[in-house]
PDB file of C-alpha atoms and ligand atoms in Angstrom:
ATOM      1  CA  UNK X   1      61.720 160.447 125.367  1.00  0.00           C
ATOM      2  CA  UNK X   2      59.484 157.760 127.566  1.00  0.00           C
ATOM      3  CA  UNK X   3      60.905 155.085 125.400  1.00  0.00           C
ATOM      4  CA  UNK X   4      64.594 155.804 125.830  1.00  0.00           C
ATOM      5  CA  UNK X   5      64.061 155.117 129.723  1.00  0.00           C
ATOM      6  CA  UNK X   6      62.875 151.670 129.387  1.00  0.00           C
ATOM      7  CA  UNK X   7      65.157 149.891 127.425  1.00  0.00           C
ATOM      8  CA  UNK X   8      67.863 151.543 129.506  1.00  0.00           C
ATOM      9  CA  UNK X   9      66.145 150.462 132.898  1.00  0.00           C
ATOM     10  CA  UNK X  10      66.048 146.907 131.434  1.00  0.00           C
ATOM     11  CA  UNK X  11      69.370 146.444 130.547  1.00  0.00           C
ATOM     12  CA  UNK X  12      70.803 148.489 134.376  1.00  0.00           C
ATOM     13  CA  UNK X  13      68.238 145.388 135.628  1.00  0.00           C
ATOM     14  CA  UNK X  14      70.539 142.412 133.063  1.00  0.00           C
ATOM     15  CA  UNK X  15      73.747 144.460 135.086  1.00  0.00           C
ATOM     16  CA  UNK X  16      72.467 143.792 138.500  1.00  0.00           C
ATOM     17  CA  UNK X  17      74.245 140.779 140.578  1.00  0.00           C
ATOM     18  CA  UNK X  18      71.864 137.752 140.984  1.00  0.00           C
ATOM     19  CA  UNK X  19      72.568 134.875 143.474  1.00  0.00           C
ATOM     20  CA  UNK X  20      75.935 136.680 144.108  1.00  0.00           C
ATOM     21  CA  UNK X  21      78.667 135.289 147.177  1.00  0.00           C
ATOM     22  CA  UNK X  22      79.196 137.874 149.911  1.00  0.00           C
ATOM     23  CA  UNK X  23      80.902 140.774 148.678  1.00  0.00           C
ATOM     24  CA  UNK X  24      83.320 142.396 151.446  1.00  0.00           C
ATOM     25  CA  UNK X  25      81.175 143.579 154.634  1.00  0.00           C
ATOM     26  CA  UNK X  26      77.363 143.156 153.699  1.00  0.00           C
ATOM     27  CA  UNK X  27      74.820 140.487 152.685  1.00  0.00           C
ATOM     28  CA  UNK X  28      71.623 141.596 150.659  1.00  0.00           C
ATOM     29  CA  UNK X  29      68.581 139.005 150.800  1.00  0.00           C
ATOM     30  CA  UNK X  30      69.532 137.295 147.720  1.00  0.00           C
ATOM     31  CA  UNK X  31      73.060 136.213 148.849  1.00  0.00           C
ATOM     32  CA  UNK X  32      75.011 134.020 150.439  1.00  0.00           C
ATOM     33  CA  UNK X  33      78.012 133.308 153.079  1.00  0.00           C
ATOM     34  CA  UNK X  34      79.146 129.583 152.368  1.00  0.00           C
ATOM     35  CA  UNK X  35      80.923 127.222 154.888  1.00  0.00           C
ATOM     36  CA  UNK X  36      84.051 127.041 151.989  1.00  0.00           C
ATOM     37  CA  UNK X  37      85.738 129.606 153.521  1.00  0.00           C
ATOM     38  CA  UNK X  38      84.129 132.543 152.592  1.00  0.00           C
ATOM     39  CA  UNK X  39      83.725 135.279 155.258  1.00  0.00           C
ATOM     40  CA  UNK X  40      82.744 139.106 155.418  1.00  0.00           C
ATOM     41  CA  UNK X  41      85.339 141.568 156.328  1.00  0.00           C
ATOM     42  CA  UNK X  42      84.853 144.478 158.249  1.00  0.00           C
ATOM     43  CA  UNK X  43      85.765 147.845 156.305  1.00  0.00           C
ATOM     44  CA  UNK X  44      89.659 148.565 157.848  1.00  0.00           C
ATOM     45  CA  UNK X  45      90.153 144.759 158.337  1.00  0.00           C
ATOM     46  CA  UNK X  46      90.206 144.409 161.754  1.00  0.00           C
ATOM     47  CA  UNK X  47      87.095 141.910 161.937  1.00  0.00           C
ATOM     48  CA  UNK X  48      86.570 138.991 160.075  1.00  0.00           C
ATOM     49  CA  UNK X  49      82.946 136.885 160.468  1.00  0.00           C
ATOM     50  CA  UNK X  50      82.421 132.875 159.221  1.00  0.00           C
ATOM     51  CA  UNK X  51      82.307 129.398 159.787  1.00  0.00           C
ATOM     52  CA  UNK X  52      84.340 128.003 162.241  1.00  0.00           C
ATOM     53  CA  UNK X  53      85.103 124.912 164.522  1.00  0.00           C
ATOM     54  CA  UNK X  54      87.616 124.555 167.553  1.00  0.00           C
ATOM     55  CA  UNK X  55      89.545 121.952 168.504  1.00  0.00           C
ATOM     56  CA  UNK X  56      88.749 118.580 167.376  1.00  0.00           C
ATOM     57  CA  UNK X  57      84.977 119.544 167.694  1.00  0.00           C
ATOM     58  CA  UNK X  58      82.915 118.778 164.447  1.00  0.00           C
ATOM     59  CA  UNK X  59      80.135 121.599 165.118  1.00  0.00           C
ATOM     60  CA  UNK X  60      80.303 124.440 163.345  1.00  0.00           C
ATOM     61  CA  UNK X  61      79.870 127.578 164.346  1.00  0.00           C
ATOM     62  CA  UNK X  62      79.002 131.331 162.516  1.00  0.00           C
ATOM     63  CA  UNK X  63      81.361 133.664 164.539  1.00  0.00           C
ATOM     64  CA  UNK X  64      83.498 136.905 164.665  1.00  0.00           C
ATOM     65  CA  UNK X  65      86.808 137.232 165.149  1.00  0.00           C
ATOM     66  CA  UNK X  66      89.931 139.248 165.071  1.00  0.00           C
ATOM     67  CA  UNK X  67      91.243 139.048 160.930  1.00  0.00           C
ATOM     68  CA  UNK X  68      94.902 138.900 162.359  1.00  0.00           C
ATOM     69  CA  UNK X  69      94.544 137.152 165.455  1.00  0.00           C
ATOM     70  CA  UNK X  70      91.513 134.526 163.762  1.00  0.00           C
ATOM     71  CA  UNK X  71      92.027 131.892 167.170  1.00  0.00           C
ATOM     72  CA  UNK X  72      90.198 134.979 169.304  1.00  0.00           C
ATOM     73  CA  UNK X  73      86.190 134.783 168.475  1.00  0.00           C
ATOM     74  CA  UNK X  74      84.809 137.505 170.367  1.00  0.00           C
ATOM     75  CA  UNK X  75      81.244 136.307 169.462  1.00  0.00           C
ATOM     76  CA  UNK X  76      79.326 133.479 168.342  1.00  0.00           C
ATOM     77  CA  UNK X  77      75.904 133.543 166.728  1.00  0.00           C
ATOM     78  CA  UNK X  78      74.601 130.058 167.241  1.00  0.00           C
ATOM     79  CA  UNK X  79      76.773 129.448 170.368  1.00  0.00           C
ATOM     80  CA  UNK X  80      74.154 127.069 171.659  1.00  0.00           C
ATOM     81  CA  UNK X  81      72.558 125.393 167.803  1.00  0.00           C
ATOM     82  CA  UNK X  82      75.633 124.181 166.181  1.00  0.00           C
ATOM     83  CA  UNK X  83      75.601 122.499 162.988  1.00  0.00           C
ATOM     84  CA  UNK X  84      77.218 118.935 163.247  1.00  0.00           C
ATOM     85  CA  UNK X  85      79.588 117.543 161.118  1.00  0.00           C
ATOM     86  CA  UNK X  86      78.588 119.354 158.343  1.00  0.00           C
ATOM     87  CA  UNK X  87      80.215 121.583 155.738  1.00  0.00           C
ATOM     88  CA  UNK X  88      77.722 122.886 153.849  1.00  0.00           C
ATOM     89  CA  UNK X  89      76.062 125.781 156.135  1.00  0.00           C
ATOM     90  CA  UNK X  90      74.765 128.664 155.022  1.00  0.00           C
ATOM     91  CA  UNK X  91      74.496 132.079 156.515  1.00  0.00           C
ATOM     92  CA  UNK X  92      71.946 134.363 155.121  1.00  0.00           C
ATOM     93  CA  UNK X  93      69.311 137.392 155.298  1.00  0.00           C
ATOM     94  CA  UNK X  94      65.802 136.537 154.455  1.00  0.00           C
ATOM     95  CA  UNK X  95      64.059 139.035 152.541  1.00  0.00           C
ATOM     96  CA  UNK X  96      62.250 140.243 155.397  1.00  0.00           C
ATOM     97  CA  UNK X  97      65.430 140.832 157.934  1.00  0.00           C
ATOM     98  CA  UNK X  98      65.750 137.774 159.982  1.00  0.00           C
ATOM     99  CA  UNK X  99      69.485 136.665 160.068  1.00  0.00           C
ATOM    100  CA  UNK X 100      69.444 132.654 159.711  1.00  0.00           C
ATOM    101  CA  UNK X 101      72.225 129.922 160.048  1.00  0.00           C
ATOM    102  CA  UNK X 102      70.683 127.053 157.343  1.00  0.00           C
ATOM    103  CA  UNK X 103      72.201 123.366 157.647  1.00  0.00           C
ATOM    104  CA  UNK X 104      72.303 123.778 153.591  1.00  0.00           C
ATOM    105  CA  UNK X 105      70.998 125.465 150.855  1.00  0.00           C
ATOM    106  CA  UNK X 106      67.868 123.106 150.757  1.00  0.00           C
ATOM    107  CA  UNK X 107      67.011 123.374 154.281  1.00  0.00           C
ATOM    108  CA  UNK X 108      64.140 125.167 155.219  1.00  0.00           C
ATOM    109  CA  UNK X 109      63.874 125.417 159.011  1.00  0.00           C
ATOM    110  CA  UNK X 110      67.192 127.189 160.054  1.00  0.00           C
ATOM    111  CA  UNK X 111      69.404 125.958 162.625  1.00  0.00           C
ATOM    112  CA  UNK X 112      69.544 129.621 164.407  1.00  0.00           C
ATOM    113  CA  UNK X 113      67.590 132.624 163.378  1.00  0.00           C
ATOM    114  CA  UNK X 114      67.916 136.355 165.090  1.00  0.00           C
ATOM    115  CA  UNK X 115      64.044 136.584 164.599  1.00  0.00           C
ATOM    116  CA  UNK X 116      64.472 140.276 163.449  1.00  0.00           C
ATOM    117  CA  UNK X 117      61.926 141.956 161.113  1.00  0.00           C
ATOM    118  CA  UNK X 118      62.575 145.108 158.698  1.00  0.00           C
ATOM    119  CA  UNK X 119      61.705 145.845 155.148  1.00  0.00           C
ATOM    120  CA  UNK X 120      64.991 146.567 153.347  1.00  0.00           C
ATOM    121  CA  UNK X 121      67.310 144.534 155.220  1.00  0.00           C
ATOM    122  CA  UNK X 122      71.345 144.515 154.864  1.00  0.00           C
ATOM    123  CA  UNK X 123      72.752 142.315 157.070  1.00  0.00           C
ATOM    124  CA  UNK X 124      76.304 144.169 157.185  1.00  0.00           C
ATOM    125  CA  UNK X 125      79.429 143.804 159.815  1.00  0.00           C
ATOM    126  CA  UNK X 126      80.323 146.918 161.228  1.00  0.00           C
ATOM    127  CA  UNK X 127      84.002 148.759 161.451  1.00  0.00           C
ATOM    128  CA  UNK X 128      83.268 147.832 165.274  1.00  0.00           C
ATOM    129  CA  UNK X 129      82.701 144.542 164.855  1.00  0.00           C
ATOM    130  CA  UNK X 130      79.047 145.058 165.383  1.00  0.00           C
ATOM    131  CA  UNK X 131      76.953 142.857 163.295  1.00  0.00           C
ATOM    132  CA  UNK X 132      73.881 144.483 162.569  1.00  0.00           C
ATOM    133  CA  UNK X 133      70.356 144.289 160.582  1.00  0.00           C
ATOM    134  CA  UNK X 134      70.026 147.878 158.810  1.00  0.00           C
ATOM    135  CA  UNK X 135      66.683 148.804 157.186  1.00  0.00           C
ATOM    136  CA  UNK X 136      68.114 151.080 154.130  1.00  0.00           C
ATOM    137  CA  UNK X 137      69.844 153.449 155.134  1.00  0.00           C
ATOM    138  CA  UNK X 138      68.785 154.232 159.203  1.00  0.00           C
ATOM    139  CA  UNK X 139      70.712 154.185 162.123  1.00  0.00           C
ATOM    140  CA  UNK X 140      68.129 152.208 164.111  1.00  0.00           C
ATOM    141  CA  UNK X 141      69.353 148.786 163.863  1.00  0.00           C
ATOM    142  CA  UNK X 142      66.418 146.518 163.200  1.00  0.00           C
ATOM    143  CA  UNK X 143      69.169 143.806 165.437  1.00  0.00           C
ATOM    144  CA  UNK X 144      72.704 144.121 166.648  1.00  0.00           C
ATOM    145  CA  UNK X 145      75.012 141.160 167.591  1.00  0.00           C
ATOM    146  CA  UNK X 146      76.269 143.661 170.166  1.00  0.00           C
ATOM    147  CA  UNK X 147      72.351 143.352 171.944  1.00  0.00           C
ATOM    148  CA  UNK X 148      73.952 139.474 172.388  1.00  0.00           C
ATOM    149  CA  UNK X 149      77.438 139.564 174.059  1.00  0.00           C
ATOM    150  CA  UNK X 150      78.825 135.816 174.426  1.00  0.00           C
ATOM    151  CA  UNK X 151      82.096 136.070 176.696  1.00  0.00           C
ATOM    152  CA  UNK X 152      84.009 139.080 175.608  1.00  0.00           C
ATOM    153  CA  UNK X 153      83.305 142.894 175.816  1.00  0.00           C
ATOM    154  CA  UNK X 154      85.031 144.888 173.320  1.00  0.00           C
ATOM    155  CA  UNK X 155      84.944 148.703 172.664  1.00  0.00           C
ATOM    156  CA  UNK X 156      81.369 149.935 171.792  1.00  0.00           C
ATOM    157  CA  UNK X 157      79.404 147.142 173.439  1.00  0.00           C
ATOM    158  CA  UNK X 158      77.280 147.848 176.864  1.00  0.00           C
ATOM    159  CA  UNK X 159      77.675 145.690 180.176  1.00  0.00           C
ATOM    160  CA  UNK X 160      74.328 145.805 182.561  1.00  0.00           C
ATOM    161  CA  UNK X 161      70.408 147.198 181.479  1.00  0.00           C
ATOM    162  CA  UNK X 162      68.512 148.974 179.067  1.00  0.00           C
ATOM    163  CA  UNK X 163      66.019 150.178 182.097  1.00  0.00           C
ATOM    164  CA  UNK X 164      63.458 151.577 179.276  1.00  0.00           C
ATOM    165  CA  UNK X 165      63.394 148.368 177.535  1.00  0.00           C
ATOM    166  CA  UNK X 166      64.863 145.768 180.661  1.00  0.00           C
ATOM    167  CA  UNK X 167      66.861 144.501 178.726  1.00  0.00           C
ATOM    168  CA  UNK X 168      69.814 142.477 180.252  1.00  0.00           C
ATOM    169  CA  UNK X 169      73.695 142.757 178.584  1.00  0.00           C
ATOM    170  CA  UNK X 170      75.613 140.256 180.249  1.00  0.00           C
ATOM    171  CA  UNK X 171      78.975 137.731 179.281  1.00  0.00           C
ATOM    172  CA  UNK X 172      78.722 134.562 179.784  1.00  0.00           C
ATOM    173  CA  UNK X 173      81.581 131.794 179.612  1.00  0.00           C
ATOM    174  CA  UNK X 174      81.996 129.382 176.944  1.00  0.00           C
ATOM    175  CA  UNK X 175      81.482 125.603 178.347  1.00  0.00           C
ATOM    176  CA  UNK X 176      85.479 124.774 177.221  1.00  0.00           C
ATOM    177  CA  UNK X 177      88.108 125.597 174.378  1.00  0.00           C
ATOM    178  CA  UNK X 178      86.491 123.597 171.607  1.00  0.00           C
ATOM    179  CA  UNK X 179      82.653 124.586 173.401  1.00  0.00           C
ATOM    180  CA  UNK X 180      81.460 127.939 172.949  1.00  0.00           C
ATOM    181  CA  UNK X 181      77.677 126.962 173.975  1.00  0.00           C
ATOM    182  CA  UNK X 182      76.312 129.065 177.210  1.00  0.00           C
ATOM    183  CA  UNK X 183      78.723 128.417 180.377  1.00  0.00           C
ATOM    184  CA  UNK X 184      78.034 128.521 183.847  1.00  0.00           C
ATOM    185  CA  UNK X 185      79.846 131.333 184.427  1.00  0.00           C
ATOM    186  CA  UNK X 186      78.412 134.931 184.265  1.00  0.00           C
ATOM    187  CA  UNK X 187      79.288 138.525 184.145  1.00  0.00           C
ATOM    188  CA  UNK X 188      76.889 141.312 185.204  1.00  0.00           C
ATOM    189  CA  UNK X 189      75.671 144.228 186.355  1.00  0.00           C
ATOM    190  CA  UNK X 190      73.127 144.062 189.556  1.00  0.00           C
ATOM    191  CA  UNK X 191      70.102 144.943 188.983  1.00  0.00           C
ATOM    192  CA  UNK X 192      68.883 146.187 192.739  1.00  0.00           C
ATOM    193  CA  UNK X 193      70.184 149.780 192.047  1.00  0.00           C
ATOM    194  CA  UNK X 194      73.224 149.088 193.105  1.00  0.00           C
ATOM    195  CA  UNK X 195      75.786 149.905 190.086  1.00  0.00           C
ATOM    196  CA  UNK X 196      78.312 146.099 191.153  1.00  0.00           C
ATOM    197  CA  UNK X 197      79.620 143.335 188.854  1.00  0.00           C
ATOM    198  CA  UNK X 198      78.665 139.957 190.030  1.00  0.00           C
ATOM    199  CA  UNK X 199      80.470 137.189 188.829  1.00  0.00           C
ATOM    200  CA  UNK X 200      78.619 133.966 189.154  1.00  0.00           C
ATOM    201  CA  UNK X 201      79.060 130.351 189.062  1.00  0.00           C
ATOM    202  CA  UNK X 202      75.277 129.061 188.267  1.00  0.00           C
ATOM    203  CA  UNK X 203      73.322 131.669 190.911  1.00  0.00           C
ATOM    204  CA  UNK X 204      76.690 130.907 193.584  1.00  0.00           C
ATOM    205  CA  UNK X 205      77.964 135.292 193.332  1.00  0.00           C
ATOM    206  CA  UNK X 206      81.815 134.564 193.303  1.00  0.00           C
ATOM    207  CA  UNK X 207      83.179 138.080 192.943  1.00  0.00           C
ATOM    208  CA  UNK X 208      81.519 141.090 193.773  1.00  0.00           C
ATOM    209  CA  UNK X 209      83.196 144.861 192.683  1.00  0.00           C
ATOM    210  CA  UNK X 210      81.131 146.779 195.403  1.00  0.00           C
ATOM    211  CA  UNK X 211      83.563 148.060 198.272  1.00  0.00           C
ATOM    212  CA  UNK X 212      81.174 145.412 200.520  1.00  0.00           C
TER     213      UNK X 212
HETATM  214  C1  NAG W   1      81.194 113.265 159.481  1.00  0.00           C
HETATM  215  O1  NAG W   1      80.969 113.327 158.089  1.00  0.00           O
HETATM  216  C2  NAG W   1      81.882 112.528 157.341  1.00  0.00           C
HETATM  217  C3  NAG W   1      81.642 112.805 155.855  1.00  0.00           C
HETATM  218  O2  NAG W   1      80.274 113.049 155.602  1.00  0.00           O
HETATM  219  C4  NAG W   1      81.690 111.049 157.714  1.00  0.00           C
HETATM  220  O3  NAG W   1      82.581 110.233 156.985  1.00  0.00           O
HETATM  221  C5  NAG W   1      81.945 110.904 159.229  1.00  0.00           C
HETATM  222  O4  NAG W   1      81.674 109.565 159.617  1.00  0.00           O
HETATM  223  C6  NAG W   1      81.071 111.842 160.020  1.00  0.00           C
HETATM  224  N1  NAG W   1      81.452 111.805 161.428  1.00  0.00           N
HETATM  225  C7  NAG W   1      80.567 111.746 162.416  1.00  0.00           C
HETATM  226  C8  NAG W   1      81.134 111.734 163.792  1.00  0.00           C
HETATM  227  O5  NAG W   1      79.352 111.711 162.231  1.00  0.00           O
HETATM  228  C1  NAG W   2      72.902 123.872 146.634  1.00  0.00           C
HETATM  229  O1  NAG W   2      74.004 123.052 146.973  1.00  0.00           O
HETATM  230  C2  NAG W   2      74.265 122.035 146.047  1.00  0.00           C
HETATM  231  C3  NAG W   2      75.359 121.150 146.625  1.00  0.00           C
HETATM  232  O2  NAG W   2      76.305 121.875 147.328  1.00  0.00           O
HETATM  233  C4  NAG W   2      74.636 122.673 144.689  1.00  0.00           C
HETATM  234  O3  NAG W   2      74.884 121.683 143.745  1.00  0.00           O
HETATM  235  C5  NAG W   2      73.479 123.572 144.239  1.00  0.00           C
HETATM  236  O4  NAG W   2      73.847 124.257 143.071  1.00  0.00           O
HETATM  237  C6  NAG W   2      73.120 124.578 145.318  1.00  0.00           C
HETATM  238  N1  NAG W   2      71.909 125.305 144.918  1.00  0.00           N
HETATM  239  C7  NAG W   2      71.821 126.640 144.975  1.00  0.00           C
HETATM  240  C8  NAG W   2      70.500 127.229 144.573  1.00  0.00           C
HETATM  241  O5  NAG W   2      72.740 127.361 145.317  1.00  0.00           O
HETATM  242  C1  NAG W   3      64.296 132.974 167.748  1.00  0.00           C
HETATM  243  O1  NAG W   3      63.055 132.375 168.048  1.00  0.00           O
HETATM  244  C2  NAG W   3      63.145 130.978 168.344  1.00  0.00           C
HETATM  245  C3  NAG W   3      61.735 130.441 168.488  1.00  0.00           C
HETATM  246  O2  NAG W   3      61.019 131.211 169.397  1.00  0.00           O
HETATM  247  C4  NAG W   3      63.979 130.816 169.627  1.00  0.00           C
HETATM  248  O3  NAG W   3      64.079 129.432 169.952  1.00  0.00           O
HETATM  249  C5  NAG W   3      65.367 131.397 169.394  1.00  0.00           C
HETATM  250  O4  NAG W   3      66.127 131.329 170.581  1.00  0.00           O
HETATM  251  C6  NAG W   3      65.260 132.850 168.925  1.00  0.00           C
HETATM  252  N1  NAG W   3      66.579 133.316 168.520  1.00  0.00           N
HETATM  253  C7  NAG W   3      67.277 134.219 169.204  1.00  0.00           C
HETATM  254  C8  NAG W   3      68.605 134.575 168.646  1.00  0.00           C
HETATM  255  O5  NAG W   3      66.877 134.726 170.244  1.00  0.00           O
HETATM  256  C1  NAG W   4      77.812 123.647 184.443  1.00  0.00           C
HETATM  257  O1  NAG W   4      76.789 123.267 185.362  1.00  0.00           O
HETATM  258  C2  NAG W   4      76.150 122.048 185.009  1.00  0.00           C
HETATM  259  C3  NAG W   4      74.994 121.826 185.973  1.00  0.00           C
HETATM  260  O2  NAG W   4      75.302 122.319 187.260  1.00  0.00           O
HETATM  261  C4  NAG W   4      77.191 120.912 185.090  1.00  0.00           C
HETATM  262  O3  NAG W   4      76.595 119.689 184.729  1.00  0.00           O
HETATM  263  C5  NAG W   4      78.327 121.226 184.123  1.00  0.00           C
HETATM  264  O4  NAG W   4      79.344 120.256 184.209  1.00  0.00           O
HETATM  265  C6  NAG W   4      78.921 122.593 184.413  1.00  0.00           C
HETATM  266  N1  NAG W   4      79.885 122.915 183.372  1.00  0.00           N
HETATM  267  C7  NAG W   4      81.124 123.334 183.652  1.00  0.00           C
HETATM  268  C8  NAG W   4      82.000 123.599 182.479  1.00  0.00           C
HETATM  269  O5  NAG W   4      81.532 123.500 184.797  1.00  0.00           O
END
């Protein structure tokens, strides 16, 4: 009977996709999203995530955006490390979870990198339009693009502070139409207890939602 099972493991292992292109929602370790047009689409279709450039800007940019409305990115990974005139990006998942932007598919020190760690990493874009970094099959993100909001809130994301873990959602503006690096203008919650929305220009507070 132990015989049977190994010739029959081997050829389920000749089946297996190698060096595959993204496949719908989700990128293993040993595959690629390509600057050619290739994206990932959320499950429902309502989110679509890839390359993309604005205006007549030649930096490139890994973003998400609405499938049927694809002129309104509601977030940008490497909002602030764009690739430059280039086409041949690469967005992938290392094998040991960290999301990076390559300049091409011989460079070695990525462009952008999320810096997250797991040990059986999908890098998959949510029904939400949450990207996120699962390890198997948990529901404890190992990283979630909604941890990084750029200049739009949409349904599921957080505005304000984790206080267990201080950490700080915010929105900040892009620098233009065709610019989507970090702007000067900012949307947050206070932090001194009070529960306001301060929105600044630099540190200049330009609209406060406290009745003060
Ligand atoms: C961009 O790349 C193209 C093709 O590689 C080249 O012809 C062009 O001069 C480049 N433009 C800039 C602004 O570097
Ligand atoms: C890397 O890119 C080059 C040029 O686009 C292509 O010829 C080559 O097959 C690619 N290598 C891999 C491992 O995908
Ligand atoms: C990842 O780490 C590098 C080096 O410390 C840092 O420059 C970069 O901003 C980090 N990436 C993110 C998405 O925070
Ligand atoms: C943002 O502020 C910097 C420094 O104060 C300034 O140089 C830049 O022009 C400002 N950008 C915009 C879009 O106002």
């Amino acid at each position: 009977m132990n015989l049977l099972v190994v010739p029959f493991v081997f050829f389920a292992f000749l089946w297996s996709p190698n060096y595959s292109s993204a496949a719908l929602d989700a990128l293993k370790p040993t595959q690629t999203l390509l600057d050619n047009g290739e994206t990932l689409v959320s499950v429902g279709e309502k989110f679509e995530l890839g390359f993309f450039s604005r205006g007549k800007s030649k930096n490139r940019y890994v973003g998400i955006w609405y499938k049927n409305v694809p002129d309104t990115v509601i977030w940008v990974a490497n909002r602030d490390n764009p690739l430059s005139n280039s086409s041949s990006g690469v967005l992938t998942i290392t094998q040991t979870g960290n999301v990076v932007i390559l300049c091409s598919n011989q460079s070695v020190i990525p462009t952008w990198s999320s810096n997250s760690t797991t040990k059986d990493p999908t890098l998959q874009l949510l029904i939400t339009g949450n990207l996120v970094v699962k390890d198997g099959n948990s529901e404890n993100y190992a990283w979630q693009s909604f941890d990084y909001p750029c200049d739009k809130l949409i349904a599921g994301m957080n505005l304000g502070w984790n206080l267990k873990s201080r950490w700080e959602w915010r929105l900040s503006s892009w620098n233009g139409p065709e610019d989507p690096s970090t702007g000067n203008f900012t949307y947050a919650v206070d932090p001194r207890g009070l529960a306001q929305l301060l929105q600044r220009r630099g540190s200049e507070i330009q609209y406060r939602s406290g009745p003060w």
